[in-house]
């Protein structure tokens, strides 16, 4: 019950971790099924050895959608919740209530999407849901699950983004100027800004799909004057920034882990901040590099190609800064550091193929081949997942108050790292040898058999790595208690106990420079100088409303999806057909909003005596 | 001096920014409006891309009656002004005037909605339904979305008037009123673009 009503950002961070981790495993199982199917070519009589085409399309769609929206995003939000307020010396986030609402809408959106597995109509349109494939003519209710599930989850993302923007602007501790903010906070800040401008575009696109499908609108239906390429524009105006929404916090985490374990300050701090902001801006300028082959014309292709290559500049700045950070450092290869250092070359490889893809004439060759699959997995898994794992090992003690086992950590690292390159490196060549993506099977003896076999073996190595991580997590429940500062850290979160108390900082710290805690330690102090006397601390009260608001949207989603459906029972038919379900769902949400607005939440105070008792 | 008025005297000059919660709310709402800008931007872009696709349905220049739309525009712009008066009254801590101006704003909002409903009703009558053409779908999506925003705003401000009556003006209600007025201005600005891009440009051809 506590978990359903919590508005504590640290607990919400843990909720995000649990849900995101769960969906990561679901998406991983889907990936294994994909790779199993592609392990062998089709038989002599043309039969598939494992899955049929429809099932494959469903698994592939759900894999991509799940990994991006239900695994990577929430894990990043989990980290932001766990770390950002601590790094800036804040007692709380700006909107604790909205924070919880953001989690629950994401969660119910994800559940809605995955319920499709049990109702027999799974999205089969790819994570990009291209029109007209996603229209009424070519796809069933699965596409409604996609559009409505993501719509609900997207609300949560937007709300979360605004929350972190305001938190970082308004709630920094005394002395914590913008140019003293740790890099992870900086990247979370820019990422939240990108979310704010990217997600509304997706929301509108998803509404169009729903309108086309449920209310016979004509946005993407070419027969009635609609424009299918319009969807591609809308999707990628959201979709390209989305990949930077994912990678920037990953960059941030790397920029925290490397200095800590190299015992040096981050090289080129201000250029890192500048590069982050520049990447955030450029991410909106390049969406059409996903559309070189739709016939935009040479001039548009050339412009978008060049714009894309420009991103290599700030990214290059970052890579060199990381290298200079570890250069000559006193390096400690903890598990977190292993992940962080292996991230650098892996990500660079993905970046290089990205620049290759940005050359329009070359892209005509690479497009929709396995080369693209290899590229985005190098950046998404090699970039985002490796750095998320670094971040998890690094901040786990702060979040849970327990240490993860280092030996197991190293095992999981090597399994995952070797498995990753085994899976995806060879896919570059598969692509160059002509294997198209999104196919569920292929003819034998075209020179693709061995490479596919190898790639699948690699996937199983990665799965083994993930299993070791799970074991590590489970045994850490009884593992050694974490000290406040297990890594001899540099930033504020390490100056308070692990796990951090509900009010974060008993007294707000006075920040005197970059790497605030390190500065104090270098001056021979053990803790931060407080910026205020000890006083009562105001806390927001827990609330169940966010849960019910999201539940209402979830119910309404079903109501809209099945409004035109023929059920066996007349009664159920009437409920859906007359929009009764849809309206009651929305009513639940609105009543909760009304209650929230009318009853003021005064919260409560933790009194000084209590704080002193805790020591 | 009554109890409530004594309390008003202690209220700082800009009560919406007096607490951290209030400042957070105002900033967060500005950011939210940034997101709304993208939302409407996408709707506008769609409309511009599809407005030529009328199929057998009527075109914009056949449909639009500028006199009606001008009246609606006038009403909505006036309501923005009255919401400014409301915030001014709030800063003068004149709760009575504050409630009156908010009330006028709500009434004008209802007036606008009435005209819009009449307009849509008329269009459907002459064969311009939501499903008629790509042009009509994008028209109703854009203008309808704006209309839904107005309807929500009217409900919201109405609810705030009731809250003011019950709780009075304080550091919790003040940010809500301020933020609602921001929302109302935003809707107004969007309408100016709709008036220009949909109606004026549609009339010309
Ligand atoms: C854990 C190991 C993983 C394996 C073995 C794996 C494997 C695959 C395979 C085989 C495909 C299908 C490509 C095609 O047929 O076109 C695919 C697609 C995709 N994957 Fe992964 N993947 C993994 C992890 C991830 C992660 C962590 C993410 C995101 C954070 C991700 C995002 C995607 C996306 C977006 C697609 C595109 C789907 C589409 O084209 O419609 N993958 N993956
Ligand atoms: Cu892109």
PDB file of C-alpha atoms and ligand atoms in Angstrom, chain A residues 24 27-28 30-32 34-35 38 56 60-61 63-69 71-73 125-128 246 369-370 373 376-377 380-381 384-385 416 420 423-424 427 435-440 455 458-460 462-463 466, ligand 1:
ATOM      1  CA  UNK A  24      13.582  -5.104 -19.883  1.00  0.00           C
ATOM      2  CA  UNK A  27      11.775  -7.323 -24.089  1.00  0.00           C
ATOM      3  CA  UNK A  28      14.878  -9.469 -23.690  1.00  0.00           C
ATOM      4  CA  UNK A  30      11.278 -11.287 -27.069  1.00  0.00           C
ATOM      5  CA  UNK A  31      14.754 -10.586 -28.438  1.00  0.00           C
ATOM      6  CA  UNK A  32      15.803 -14.154 -27.739  1.00  0.00           C
ATOM      7  CA  UNK A  34      13.644 -13.229 -32.548  1.00  0.00           C
ATOM      8  CA  UNK A  35      17.189 -14.514 -32.574  1.00  0.00           C
ATOM      9  CA  UNK A  38      16.698 -16.297 -37.242  1.00  0.00           C
ATOM     10  CA  UNK A  56       7.431 -12.897 -35.601  1.00  0.00           C
ATOM     11  CA  UNK A  60       9.600  -7.866 -33.182  1.00  0.00           C
ATOM     12  CA  UNK A  61       7.194  -4.956 -32.761  1.00  0.00           C
ATOM     13  CA  UNK A  63      10.514  -5.994 -28.595  1.00  0.00           C
ATOM     14  CA  UNK A  64      11.357  -2.588 -30.060  1.00  0.00           C
ATOM     15  CA  UNK A  65       8.425  -0.798 -28.436  1.00  0.00           C
ATOM     16  CA  UNK A  66       9.017  -2.394 -25.053  1.00  0.00           C
ATOM     17  CA  UNK A  67      12.747  -1.763 -24.991  1.00  0.00           C
ATOM     18  CA  UNK A  68      12.461   1.897 -25.937  1.00  0.00           C
ATOM     19  CA  UNK A  69       9.340   3.037 -24.103  1.00  0.00           C
ATOM     20  CA  UNK A  71      12.523  -0.375 -20.397  1.00  0.00           C
ATOM     21  CA  UNK A  72      15.058   2.292 -21.373  1.00  0.00           C
ATOM     22  CA  UNK A  73      12.870   5.335 -20.611  1.00  0.00           C
ATOM     23  CA  UNK A 125       3.409  -2.864 -37.217  1.00  0.00           C
ATOM     24  CA  UNK A 126       6.983  -2.317 -36.015  1.00  0.00           C
ATOM     25  CA  UNK A 127       7.879   0.181 -33.320  1.00  0.00           C
ATOM     26  CA  UNK A 128       7.605   2.917 -35.967  1.00  0.00           C
ATOM     27  CA  UNK A 246      17.874   8.134 -24.025  1.00  0.00           C
ATOM     28  CA  UNK A 369      19.130  -3.805 -44.022  1.00  0.00           C
ATOM     29  CA  UNK A 370      20.768  -5.450 -41.041  1.00  0.00           C
ATOM     30  CA  UNK A 373      19.917  -3.024 -37.038  1.00  0.00           C
ATOM     31  CA  UNK A 376      21.083   1.172 -33.643  1.00  0.00           C
ATOM     32  CA  UNK A 377      21.932  -1.699 -31.366  1.00  0.00           C
ATOM     33  CA  UNK A 380      21.224   1.675 -27.936  1.00  0.00           C
ATOM     34  CA  UNK A 381      22.643  -1.409 -26.269  1.00  0.00           C
ATOM     35  CA  UNK A 384      22.606   3.220 -23.438  1.00  0.00           C
ATOM     36  CA  UNK A 385      22.417  -0.202 -21.834  1.00  0.00           C
ATOM     37  CA  UNK A 416      27.194  -9.259 -21.569  1.00  0.00           C
ATOM     38  CA  UNK A 420      26.906  -7.996 -27.286  1.00  0.00           C
ATOM     39  CA  UNK A 423      25.500 -10.590 -31.576  1.00  0.00           C
ATOM     40  CA  UNK A 424      25.698  -7.296 -33.330  1.00  0.00           C
ATOM     41  CA  UNK A 427      25.082  -7.930 -38.316  1.00  0.00           C
ATOM     42  CA  UNK A 435      19.978  -9.282 -45.572  1.00  0.00           C
ATOM     43  CA  UNK A 436      16.935  -7.041 -45.089  1.00  0.00           C
ATOM     44  CA  UNK A 437      15.648  -6.194 -41.616  1.00  0.00           C
ATOM     45  CA  UNK A 438      12.161  -7.110 -40.353  1.00  0.00           C
ATOM     46  CA  UNK A 439      12.136 -10.411 -42.265  1.00  0.00           C
ATOM     47  CA  UNK A 440      11.053 -13.474 -40.334  1.00  0.00           C
ATOM     48  CA  UNK A 455      24.602 -13.699 -33.823  1.00  0.00           C
ATOM     49  CA  UNK A 458      25.880 -13.983 -28.854  1.00  0.00           C
ATOM     50  CA  UNK A 459      22.341 -13.168 -27.782  1.00  0.00           C
ATOM     51  CA  UNK A 460      22.419 -16.116 -25.398  1.00  0.00           C
ATOM     52  CA  UNK A 462      23.926 -11.538 -23.196  1.00  0.00           C
ATOM     53  CA  UNK A 463      20.988 -13.350 -21.659  1.00  0.00           C
ATOM     54  CA  UNK A 466      21.483 -10.546 -17.486  1.00  0.00           C
TER      55      UNK A 466
HETATM   56  C1  LIG C   1      19.292  -7.744 -25.179  1.00  0.00           C
HETATM   57  C2  LIG C   1      19.710  -8.066 -26.363  1.00  0.00           C
HETATM   58  C3  LIG C   1      19.015  -7.622 -27.648  1.00  0.00           C
HETATM   59  C4  LIG C   1      18.904  -8.406 -28.745  1.00  0.00           C
HETATM   60  C5  LIG C   1      19.461  -9.800 -28.908  1.00  0.00           C
HETATM   61  C6  LIG C   1      18.156  -7.676 -29.716  1.00  0.00           C
HETATM   62  C7  LIG C   1      17.827  -8.141 -30.977  1.00  0.00           C
HETATM   63  C8  LIG C   1      17.039  -7.486 -31.889  1.00  0.00           C
HETATM   64  C9  LIG C   1      16.624  -8.001 -33.153  1.00  0.00           C
HETATM   65  C10 LIG C   1      17.020  -9.325 -33.700  1.00  0.00           C
HETATM   66  C11 LIG C   1      15.808  -7.071 -33.745  1.00  0.00           C
HETATM   67  C12 LIG C   1      15.022  -7.232 -35.022  1.00  0.00           C
HETATM   68  C13 LIG C   1      15.590  -6.546 -36.165  1.00  0.00           C
HETATM   69  C14 LIG C   1      14.792  -6.767 -37.405  1.00  0.00           C
HETATM   70  O1  LIG C   1      14.361  -7.892 -37.646  1.00  0.00           O
HETATM   71  O2  LIG C   1      14.601  -5.791 -38.139  1.00  0.00           O
HETATM   72  C15 LIG C   1      15.752  -5.936 -32.886  1.00  0.00           C
HETATM   73  C16 LIG C   1      15.060  -4.750 -33.167  1.00  0.00           C
HETATM   74  C17 LIG C   1      15.032  -3.639 -32.337  1.00  0.00           C
HETATM   75  N1  LIG C   1      15.619  -3.509 -31.090  1.00  0.00           N
HETATM   76 FE1  LIG C   1      16.747  -4.966 -30.184  1.00  0.00          FE
HETATM   77  N2  LIG C   1      17.829  -6.432 -29.210  1.00  0.00           N
HETATM   78  C18 LIG C   1      18.336  -6.365 -27.938  1.00  0.00           C
HETATM   79  C19 LIG C   1      18.232  -5.258 -27.080  1.00  0.00           C
HETATM   80  C20 LIG C   1      17.592  -4.046 -27.370  1.00  0.00           C
HETATM   81  C21 LIG C   1      17.479  -2.913 -26.480  1.00  0.00           C
HETATM   82  C22 LIG C   1      18.036  -2.824 -25.075  1.00  0.00           C
HETATM   83  C23 LIG C   1      16.778  -1.940 -27.148  1.00  0.00           C
HETATM   84  C24 LIG C   1      16.340  -0.555 -26.702  1.00  0.00           C
HETATM   85  C25 LIG C   1      16.686   0.056 -25.605  1.00  0.00           C
HETATM   86  C26 LIG C   1      16.439  -2.443 -28.440  1.00  0.00           C
HETATM   87  C27 LIG C   1      15.729  -1.725 -29.412  1.00  0.00           C
HETATM   88  C28 LIG C   1      15.342  -2.248 -30.620  1.00  0.00           C
HETATM   89  C29 LIG C   1      14.569  -1.527 -31.592  1.00  0.00           C
HETATM   90  C30 LIG C   1      14.054  -0.089 -31.476  1.00  0.00           C
HETATM   91  C31 LIG C   1      14.374  -2.402 -32.676  1.00  0.00           C
HETATM   92  C32 LIG C   1      13.650  -2.046 -33.946  1.00  0.00           C
HETATM   93  C33 LIG C   1      12.411  -2.804 -34.140  1.00  0.00           C
HETATM   94  C34 LIG C   1      11.911  -2.493 -35.522  1.00  0.00           C
HETATM   95  O3  LIG C   1      12.710  -2.326 -36.432  1.00  0.00           O
HETATM   96  O4  LIG C   1      10.707  -2.414 -35.683  1.00  0.00           O
HETATM   97  N3  LIG C   1      16.957  -3.728 -28.547  1.00  0.00           N
HETATM   98  N4  LIG C   1      16.506  -6.215 -31.742  1.00  0.00           N
END
